[in-house]
Each structure stands twice: as structure tokens, then as C-alpha cells.
Amino acid sequence: MPIGVFDSGLGGLTILEALRRALPGQDFVYLGDNANAPYGPRPPVEIYDLTIAGVARLFEEGCGLVILACNTASAVALHDLQVNWLNPAAHRVLGVFVPVIEHLTRRDWGDNTPPTHTGLRDVALFATAATVQSGAFPRELRFRARDVTVVPRACVGLVEAIEAGELAAAALIARDHVEALLRHLPAPQSAVLGCTHYPLVEAAFRAALPRATTLVSQPALIAASLADYLGRHRRFEGGSGAVSYLTTGDPAAVGARARVFTGTALPFRSA
């Protein structure tokens, strides 16, 4: 059974690459909603509707499990999708926040005991405007860890520059956003790259942050979390390592732009 990977654009390819390394025998179907990217500036109701449409399309492809490799969709749409739309007996949808919060707080997601002192103090969050405005990340973090300061920064313009392949310009944008955040939180204990596009300019974030700050990037955490999940939910496993690529945009153009993320063009087909 293939596992679906959904993103608003091409940033989720950073997650898919990590998933394929961790689970080489698993089949995947990737769907980028490139016709509607980026999601960050969109209102919540649009993000919800677009996420539902993308997940439903992956269900049509035979995916029993879908990973929302889009932080904006995970922050804005996932909870309501799971509560009001999804039939968990038939399908499952997982987001990308949970593994990061588990990593930061050293607590399993199913641990619903009151928040404790985990040693975590100051966290910088770099994300899209919609992710920041949702408040989902600091809310979930504070359910598990006491006395944590979260300072978010909406990295306006960064996804657009990365999707356009303008990585030098994107690195400068990332640096500017780090410098702006550090004016409010000069020495964050941890910094989270809360968008799947941002690993492409991770070096720029790292160079602009204090050396003592731990930088948390999602792909490896998501891959390890999915491997653990499949160990407990074997019905979603299967395949021979096949991957297919769908897009709501122009397949040839999107496939060519994928080179920025993977180093090679990819055979996208129309969703």
C-alpha cells in the first residue's frame, strides 16, 4: 500500500527524500498542490479546503496513510480534518509537528500528563505566516513543557524564493529573518525550521544563529517517526520502493523545478 505525501508545493520533497532513505522498500505517492502554492498567505478556510482536496486525491491513489508534509496544512487544517472529516477506520492522516514537539520535550505524543519542566527554555520558530498565526506549535509545545518561551517569525518571501530556485536570494532572506528574530530573543536554546522548504537554506539559518543554538530540521525526525509508526501499524506498509509524483500545476514545469530540491528533474503527472 503506498503512503501519500502531501505538500502545497515542492518543499515536501525534502521530507520524501528522508522517508525513502529510512524506508527504501515502501511505496510513496507525492502530491504537490503547485497550482495553489504557497499556502502561507492564504486564509484558514482556504487552507482547510485545499488540504482536504489534496488528501482525498491521495486516497483515490490507494493511499491508506497520508503525511501532511506541509507545516501550514498541519498547523491550520489537520485537527479539524481529523475530527470532522476523516474516517480513521479507513484512512489515517499525520502531520509534521508531532515528531518535532516530541523531540523538543522528550515526551511521547500519547503522554497526556500535565506539562513538566523538560529543560527546554527558549525556542525560535521560523515558519510561514499562516503557521505562525495559527498558534498551533506553541500551544502544543506548552501542553507538554512548562515555562517555555516561543518566539515565532513569519518568514515572508522565503518559500517563494526557494520555489523559484533563487537559493542565493533565499539565503539572504533567511538571514534577515533570523536577525529580526534575534532582536527579540538573542540566544534561543533551540530553533525550529517549521517549513519543509527551509532545509534547502539550512546553512544560512545555521550561520546566522548563535553557535550555542540547536537547530531542529524536520526531515530526519519525520522519517524516524514514520518508521516507528509503521512498526505499530503494519497495515500501511508495503511495496517495492516505487514512487509516483502528482501535481495540480503544469507537470513539465513542476518536474523541472523539482531539480532545485532533488538535483534532478522528476516525472510529475497531472493530478
Short mmCIF file of N, CA and C in Angstrom, two decimals, residues 48-189:
data_model
loop_
_atom_site.label_atom_id
_atom_site.label_comp_id
_atom_site.label_asym_id
_atom_site.label_seq_id
_atom_site.Cartn_x
_atom_site.Cartn_y
_atom_site.Cartn_z
N TYR A 48 -7.79 24.83 4.64
CA TYR A 48 -8.52 23.62 5.02
C TYR A 48 -9.11 22.94 3.78
N ASP A 49 -9.79 23.71 2.95
CA ASP A 49 -10.42 23.13 1.76
C ASP A 49 -9.39 22.54 0.80
N LEU A 50 -8.28 23.24 0.61
CA LEU A 50 -7.24 22.73 -0.29
C LEU A 50 -6.59 21.47 0.27
N THR A 51 -6.41 21.43 1.57
CA THR A 51 -5.82 20.25 2.21
C THR A 51 -6.74 19.05 2.07
N ILE A 52 -8.03 19.25 2.31
CA ILE A 52 -8.99 18.17 2.14
C ILE A 52 -8.94 17.63 0.71
N ALA A 53 -8.92 18.53 -0.26
CA ALA A 53 -8.90 18.11 -1.66
C ALA A 53 -7.64 17.30 -1.97
N GLY A 54 -6.50 17.73 -1.46
CA GLY A 54 -5.25 17.02 -1.71
C GLY A 54 -5.23 15.65 -1.07
N VAL A 55 -5.68 15.57 0.17
CA VAL A 55 -5.70 14.29 0.88
C VAL A 55 -6.67 13.33 0.18
N ALA A 56 -7.84 13.83 -0.21
CA ALA A 56 -8.82 12.98 -0.89
C ALA A 56 -8.25 12.43 -2.20
N ARG A 57 -7.49 13.26 -2.91
CA ARG A 57 -6.87 12.79 -4.16
C ARG A 57 -5.88 11.66 -3.89
N LEU A 58 -5.14 11.74 -2.81
CA LEU A 58 -4.20 10.68 -2.48
C LEU A 58 -4.93 9.42 -2.03
N PHE A 59 -6.07 9.56 -1.38
CA PHE A 59 -6.87 8.39 -1.06
C PHE A 59 -7.30 7.69 -2.35
N GLU A 60 -7.63 8.48 -3.37
CA GLU A 60 -8.02 7.90 -4.66
C GLU A 60 -6.88 7.10 -5.30
N GLU A 61 -5.65 7.48 -4.98
CA GLU A 61 -4.48 6.76 -5.49
C GLU A 61 -4.19 5.49 -4.71
N GLY A 62 -5.03 5.18 -3.73
CA GLY A 62 -4.85 3.96 -2.96
C GLY A 62 -4.06 4.11 -1.69
N CYS A 63 -3.78 5.35 -1.28
CA CYS A 63 -3.02 5.60 -0.06
C CYS A 63 -3.92 5.44 1.17
N GLY A 64 -3.55 4.56 2.07
CA GLY A 64 -4.29 4.43 3.31
C GLY A 64 -3.83 5.40 4.36
N LEU A 65 -2.60 5.85 4.23
CA LEU A 65 -1.98 6.79 5.16
C LEU A 65 -1.40 7.95 4.37
N VAL A 66 -1.66 9.16 4.84
CA VAL A 66 -1.13 10.36 4.18
C VAL A 66 -0.36 11.18 5.20
N ILE A 67 0.83 11.63 4.82
CA ILE A 67 1.64 12.54 5.63
C ILE A 67 1.43 13.96 5.10
N LEU A 68 0.97 14.86 5.96
CA LEU A 68 0.90 16.27 5.58
C LEU A 68 2.29 16.85 5.74
N ALA A 69 3.07 16.82 4.66
CA ALA A 69 4.44 17.32 4.71
C ALA A 69 4.47 18.83 4.54
N CYS A 70 3.38 19.44 4.87
CA CYS A 70 3.22 20.90 4.80
C CYS A 70 2.91 21.40 6.19
N ASN A 71 3.80 22.19 6.77
CA ASN A 71 3.58 22.68 8.12
C ASN A 71 2.35 23.57 8.21
N THR A 72 2.09 24.34 7.16
CA THR A 72 0.92 25.21 7.18
C THR A 72 -0.35 24.38 7.24
N ALA A 73 -0.44 23.35 6.42
CA ALA A 73 -1.61 22.46 6.46
C ALA A 73 -1.70 21.74 7.80
N SER A 74 -0.57 21.30 8.33
CA SER A 74 -0.58 20.61 9.62
C SER A 74 -1.06 21.53 10.74
N ALA A 75 -0.62 22.79 10.69
CA ALA A 75 -0.98 23.74 11.74
C ALA A 75 -2.43 24.19 11.64
N VAL A 76 -2.89 24.42 10.43
CA VAL A 76 -4.19 25.06 10.23
C VAL A 76 -5.31 24.06 10.05
N ALA A 77 -5.05 22.96 9.33
CA ALA A 77 -6.14 22.08 8.89
C ALA A 77 -6.20 20.73 9.56
N LEU A 78 -5.08 20.21 10.07
CA LEU A 78 -5.03 18.80 10.47
C LEU A 78 -6.04 18.45 11.56
N HIS A 79 -6.13 19.25 12.61
CA HIS A 79 -7.01 18.90 13.73
C HIS A 79 -8.46 18.79 13.27
N ASP A 80 -8.96 19.81 12.58
CA ASP A 80 -10.35 19.78 12.12
C ASP A 80 -10.56 18.68 11.09
N LEU A 81 -9.58 18.44 10.26
CA LEU A 81 -9.67 17.36 9.27
C LEU A 81 -9.86 16.01 9.97
N GLN A 82 -9.07 15.78 11.01
CA GLN A 82 -9.14 14.51 11.72
C GLN A 82 -10.45 14.37 12.49
N VAL A 83 -10.94 15.47 13.06
CA VAL A 83 -12.14 15.41 13.90
C VAL A 83 -13.42 15.41 13.08
N ASN A 84 -13.47 16.22 12.03
CA ASN A 84 -14.73 16.48 11.34
C ASN A 84 -14.89 15.81 9.97
N TRP A 85 -13.81 15.28 9.43
CA TRP A 85 -13.88 14.77 8.05
C TRP A 85 -13.37 13.34 7.91
N LEU A 86 -12.29 13.02 8.55
CA LEU A 86 -11.60 11.76 8.34
C LEU A 86 -12.35 10.59 8.99
N ASN A 87 -12.38 9.45 8.29
CA ASN A 87 -12.83 8.19 8.87
C ASN A 87 -11.60 7.39 9.26
N PRO A 88 -11.23 7.40 10.54
CA PRO A 88 -9.96 6.77 10.93
C PRO A 88 -9.96 5.26 10.78
N ALA A 89 -11.14 4.65 10.64
CA ALA A 89 -11.17 3.21 10.41
C ALA A 89 -10.69 2.86 9.00
N ALA A 90 -10.80 3.83 8.09
CA ALA A 90 -10.42 3.59 6.70
C ALA A 90 -9.08 4.20 6.35
N HIS A 91 -8.78 5.39 6.87
CA HIS A 91 -7.58 6.12 6.49
C HIS A 91 -7.00 6.83 7.71
N ARG A 92 -5.73 7.17 7.60
CA ARG A 92 -5.07 7.98 8.63
C ARG A 92 -4.33 9.14 7.96
N VAL A 93 -4.28 10.27 8.65
CA VAL A 93 -3.53 11.43 8.19
C VAL A 93 -2.67 11.91 9.35
N LEU A 94 -1.38 12.07 9.11
CA LEU A 94 -0.43 12.51 10.13
C LEU A 94 0.22 13.81 9.69
N GLY A 95 0.55 14.66 10.67
CA GLY A 95 1.22 15.91 10.38
C GLY A 95 2.70 15.86 10.71
N VAL A 96 3.34 17.02 10.62
CA VAL A 96 4.79 17.08 10.81
C VAL A 96 5.20 17.79 12.09
N PHE A 97 4.23 18.29 12.88
CA PHE A 97 4.58 18.95 14.13
C PHE A 97 4.94 17.97 15.24
N VAL A 98 4.21 16.85 15.28
CA VAL A 98 4.32 15.93 16.41
C VAL A 98 5.76 15.46 16.64
N PRO A 99 6.47 14.96 15.62
CA PRO A 99 7.83 14.49 15.88
C PRO A 99 8.75 15.59 16.42
N VAL A 100 8.56 16.82 15.96
CA VAL A 100 9.40 17.91 16.44
C VAL A 100 9.12 18.21 17.90
N ILE A 101 7.85 18.24 18.27
CA ILE A 101 7.49 18.52 19.66
C ILE A 101 7.93 17.39 20.57
N GLU A 102 7.78 16.15 20.11
CA GLU A 102 8.29 15.01 20.90
C GLU A 102 9.80 15.15 21.11
N HIS A 103 10.49 15.55 20.06
CA HIS A 103 11.95 15.70 20.15
C HIS A 103 12.34 16.80 21.13
N LEU A 104 11.65 17.93 21.07
CA LEU A 104 12.00 19.05 21.92
C LEU A 104 11.67 18.79 23.38
N THR A 105 10.53 18.14 23.64
CA THR A 105 10.07 17.98 25.02
C THR A 105 10.47 16.64 25.62
N ARG A 106 10.98 15.73 24.77
CA ARG A 106 11.35 14.38 25.21
C ARG A 106 10.15 13.64 25.81
N ARG A 107 8.97 13.90 25.24
CA ARG A 107 7.75 13.24 25.70
C ARG A 107 7.00 12.68 24.51
N ASP A 108 6.48 11.45 24.67
CA ASP A 108 5.68 10.84 23.62
C ASP A 108 4.37 11.58 23.46
N TRP A 109 3.82 11.54 22.23
CA TRP A 109 2.58 12.25 21.95
C TRP A 109 1.41 11.74 22.80
N GLY A 110 1.40 10.46 23.11
CA GLY A 110 0.31 9.89 23.90
C GLY A 110 0.42 10.18 25.39
N ASP A 111 1.48 10.84 25.78
CA ASP A 111 1.67 11.19 27.20
C ASP A 111 0.85 12.45 27.50
N ASN A 112 -0.31 12.26 28.15
CA ASN A 112 -1.21 13.38 28.43
C ASN A 112 -1.14 13.85 29.87
N THR A 113 -0.06 13.52 30.55
CA THR A 113 0.13 14.04 31.90
C THR A 113 0.39 15.54 31.82
N PRO A 114 0.21 16.27 32.92
CA PRO A 114 0.40 17.73 32.89
C PRO A 114 1.80 18.11 32.42
N PRO A 115 1.93 19.32 31.89
CA PRO A 115 3.25 19.78 31.42
C PRO A 115 4.27 19.79 32.56
N THR A 116 5.50 19.49 32.21
CA THR A 116 6.57 19.41 33.20
C THR A 116 7.74 20.27 32.75
N HIS A 117 8.70 20.43 33.66
CA HIS A 117 9.95 21.09 33.29
C HIS A 117 10.82 20.08 32.55
N THR A 118 11.05 20.31 31.29
CA THR A 118 11.79 19.36 30.46
C THR A 118 13.23 19.81 30.19
N GLY A 119 13.59 20.98 30.69
CA GLY A 119 14.89 21.54 30.37
C GLY A 119 14.85 22.48 29.18
N LEU A 120 13.70 22.52 28.52
CA LEU A 120 13.52 23.40 27.37
C LEU A 120 13.12 24.79 27.86
N ARG A 121 13.78 25.83 27.31
CA ARG A 121 13.52 27.18 27.80
C ARG A 121 13.04 28.12 26.69
N ASP A 122 13.90 28.33 25.71
CA ASP A 122 13.63 29.34 24.68
C ASP A 122 13.68 28.68 23.30
N VAL A 123 12.60 28.86 22.53
CA VAL A 123 12.53 28.25 21.20
C VAL A 123 12.20 29.33 20.18
N ALA A 124 12.99 29.38 19.13
CA ALA A 124 12.69 30.23 17.97
C ALA A 124 12.00 29.37 16.92
N LEU A 125 10.91 29.87 16.39
CA LEU A 125 10.17 29.15 15.35
C LEU A 125 10.16 29.96 14.07
N PHE A 126 10.74 29.41 13.02
CA PHE A 126 10.71 30.04 11.71
C PHE A 126 9.70 29.28 10.85
N ALA A 127 8.68 29.99 10.34
CA ALA A 127 7.58 29.32 9.66
C ALA A 127 6.88 30.29 8.73
N THR A 128 5.82 29.80 8.07
CA THR A 128 5.02 30.68 7.22
C THR A 128 4.09 31.53 8.08
N ALA A 129 3.51 32.55 7.46
CA ALA A 129 2.60 33.43 8.20
C ALA A 129 1.41 32.66 8.75
N ALA A 130 0.84 31.74 7.96
CA ALA A 130 -0.33 31.00 8.42
C ALA A 130 0.01 30.08 9.58
N THR A 131 1.18 29.45 9.54
CA THR A 131 1.61 28.60 10.64
C THR A 131 1.77 29.41 11.92
N VAL A 132 2.41 30.56 11.80
CA VAL A 132 2.60 31.42 12.96
C VAL A 132 1.26 31.89 13.51
N GLN A 133 0.38 32.36 12.63
CA GLN A 133 -0.90 32.89 13.07
C GLN A 133 -1.80 31.84 13.70
N SER A 134 -1.64 30.57 13.32
CA SER A 134 -2.45 29.50 13.90
C SER A 134 -2.17 29.30 15.38
N GLY A 135 -0.95 29.59 15.81
CA GLY A 135 -0.57 29.36 17.21
C GLY A 135 -0.46 27.90 17.59
N ALA A 136 -0.53 27.00 16.60
CA ALA A 136 -0.58 25.57 16.89
C ALA A 136 0.71 25.06 17.52
N PHE A 137 1.84 25.53 17.02
CA PHE A 137 3.11 24.99 17.53
C PHE A 137 3.34 25.36 18.99
N PRO A 138 3.29 26.63 19.38
CA PRO A 138 3.50 26.94 20.80
C PRO A 138 2.42 26.34 21.69
N ARG A 139 1.18 26.25 21.20
CA ARG A 139 0.11 25.66 22.00
C ARG A 139 0.42 24.20 22.33
N GLU A 140 0.78 23.41 21.31
CA GLU A 140 1.07 22.01 21.56
C GLU A 140 2.32 21.83 22.41
N LEU A 141 3.29 22.72 22.20
CA LEU A 141 4.52 22.64 22.99
C LEU A 141 4.24 22.88 24.46
N ARG A 142 3.40 23.87 24.75
CA ARG A 142 3.13 24.22 26.14
C ARG A 142 2.22 23.23 26.84
N PHE A 143 1.52 22.37 26.07
CA PHE A 143 0.77 21.28 26.69
C PHE A 143 1.71 20.27 27.35
N ARG A 144 2.97 20.28 26.94
CA ARG A 144 3.91 19.25 27.37
C ARG A 144 5.10 19.77 28.16
N ALA A 145 5.43 21.04 27.99
CA ALA A 145 6.60 21.60 28.66
C ALA A 145 6.24 22.92 29.34
N ARG A 146 6.64 23.07 30.58
CA ARG A 146 6.36 24.29 31.33
C ARG A 146 7.45 25.33 31.11
N ASP A 147 7.02 26.59 31.23
CA ASP A 147 7.96 27.73 31.27
C ASP A 147 8.84 27.80 30.03
N VAL A 148 8.24 27.59 28.87
CA VAL A 148 8.96 27.68 27.60
C VAL A 148 8.53 28.96 26.88
N THR A 149 9.50 29.73 26.48
CA THR A 149 9.25 30.91 25.65
C THR A 149 9.39 30.54 24.19
N VAL A 150 8.34 30.77 23.40
CA VAL A 150 8.39 30.52 21.96
C VAL A 150 8.27 31.86 21.24
N VAL A 151 9.27 32.18 20.44
CA VAL A 151 9.23 33.40 19.65
C VAL A 151 9.15 33.00 18.18
N PRO A 152 8.01 33.25 17.53
CA PRO A 152 7.86 32.86 16.13
C PRO A 152 8.27 33.98 15.18
N ARG A 153 8.65 33.59 13.99
CA ARG A 153 8.97 34.55 12.95
C ARG A 153 8.37 34.06 11.64
N ALA A 154 7.46 34.85 11.09
CA ALA A 154 6.89 34.53 9.78
C ALA A 154 7.89 34.94 8.71
N CYS A 155 8.42 33.97 7.99
CA CYS A 155 9.49 34.22 7.03
C CYS A 155 8.91 34.59 5.66
N VAL A 156 8.37 35.77 5.58
CA VAL A 156 7.72 36.25 4.36
C VAL A 156 8.71 36.25 3.19
N GLY A 157 8.28 35.69 2.08
CA GLY A 157 9.10 35.70 0.87
C GLY A 157 10.03 34.53 0.71
N LEU A 158 10.22 33.74 1.76
CA LEU A 158 11.24 32.69 1.70
C LEU A 158 10.78 31.51 0.86
N VAL A 159 9.55 31.04 1.06
CA VAL A 159 9.06 29.92 0.25
C VAL A 159 9.06 30.28 -1.22
N GLU A 160 8.60 31.48 -1.53
CA GLU A 160 8.53 31.90 -2.92
C GLU A 160 9.91 31.89 -3.59
N ALA A 161 10.92 32.38 -2.87
CA ALA A 161 12.28 32.40 -3.43
C ALA A 161 12.81 30.99 -3.64
N ILE A 162 12.53 30.09 -2.70
CA ILE A 162 13.01 28.72 -2.83
C ILE A 162 12.31 28.02 -3.98
N GLU A 163 10.98 28.16 -4.06
CA GLU A 163 10.23 27.51 -5.14
C GLU A 163 10.70 28.01 -6.52
N ALA A 164 11.13 29.27 -6.57
CA ALA A 164 11.62 29.82 -7.83
C ALA A 164 13.05 29.40 -8.14
N GLY A 165 13.68 28.69 -7.22
CA GLY A 165 15.05 28.25 -7.43
C GLY A 165 16.10 29.31 -7.16
N GLU A 166 15.67 30.40 -6.54
CA GLU A 166 16.59 31.51 -6.26
C GLU A 166 17.21 31.32 -4.87
N LEU A 167 18.10 30.35 -4.76
CA LEU A 167 18.59 29.94 -3.44
C LEU A 167 19.53 30.98 -2.82
N ALA A 168 20.27 31.70 -3.63
CA ALA A 168 21.14 32.74 -3.08
C ALA A 168 20.29 33.84 -2.46
N ALA A 169 19.24 34.25 -3.16
CA ALA A 169 18.34 35.25 -2.60
C ALA A 169 17.61 34.70 -1.38
N ALA A 170 17.24 33.42 -1.42
CA ALA A 170 16.56 32.80 -0.29
C ALA A 170 17.44 32.79 0.95
N ALA A 171 18.74 32.54 0.74
CA ALA A 171 19.67 32.54 1.88
C ALA A 171 19.74 33.91 2.53
N LEU A 172 19.72 34.95 1.74
CA LEU A 172 19.73 36.31 2.29
C LEU A 172 18.43 36.61 3.04
N ILE A 173 17.31 36.14 2.49
CA ILE A 173 16.02 36.33 3.17
C ILE A 173 16.02 35.61 4.52
N ALA A 174 16.53 34.38 4.52
CA ALA A 174 16.61 33.61 5.77
C ALA A 174 17.46 34.34 6.80
N ARG A 175 18.59 34.86 6.38
CA ARG A 175 19.48 35.58 7.30
C ARG A 175 18.77 36.80 7.89
N ASP A 176 18.05 37.53 7.06
CA ASP A 176 17.34 38.72 7.54
C ASP A 176 16.28 38.35 8.57
N HIS A 177 15.58 37.24 8.35
CA HIS A 177 14.55 36.83 9.30
C HIS A 177 15.18 36.37 10.63
N VAL A 178 16.31 35.70 10.55
CA VAL A 178 16.99 35.32 11.79
C VAL A 178 17.41 36.56 12.57
N GLU A 179 17.99 37.52 11.88
CA GLU A 179 18.44 38.73 12.56
C GLU A 179 17.27 39.47 13.20
N ALA A 180 16.11 39.48 12.53
CA ALA A 180 14.93 40.14 13.09
C ALA A 180 14.45 39.41 14.34
N LEU A 181 14.45 38.08 14.31
CA LEU A 181 14.01 37.33 15.50
C LEU A 181 14.98 37.51 16.66
N LEU A 182 16.27 37.52 16.38
CA LEU A 182 17.25 37.63 17.45
C LEU A 182 17.16 38.96 18.20
N ARG A 183 16.53 39.95 17.59
CA ARG A 183 16.32 41.21 18.31
C ARG A 183 15.32 41.03 19.45
N HIS A 184 14.49 39.99 19.36
CA HIS A 184 13.51 39.71 20.40
C HIS A 184 13.95 38.58 21.32
N LEU A 185 14.75 37.66 20.78
CA LEU A 185 15.24 36.52 21.55
C LEU A 185 16.69 36.29 21.15
N PRO A 186 17.63 36.97 21.84
CA PRO A 186 19.03 36.99 21.39
C PRO A 186 19.74 35.64 21.43
N ALA A 187 19.31 34.74 22.33
CA ALA A 187 20.05 33.49 22.49
C ALA A 187 19.09 32.31 22.64
N PRO A 188 18.35 31.97 21.59
CA PRO A 188 17.42 30.83 21.71
C PRO A 188 18.15 29.53 21.98
N GLN A 189 17.58 28.73 22.86
CA GLN A 189 18.16 27.42 23.14
C GLN A 189 18.03 26.51 21.92
#
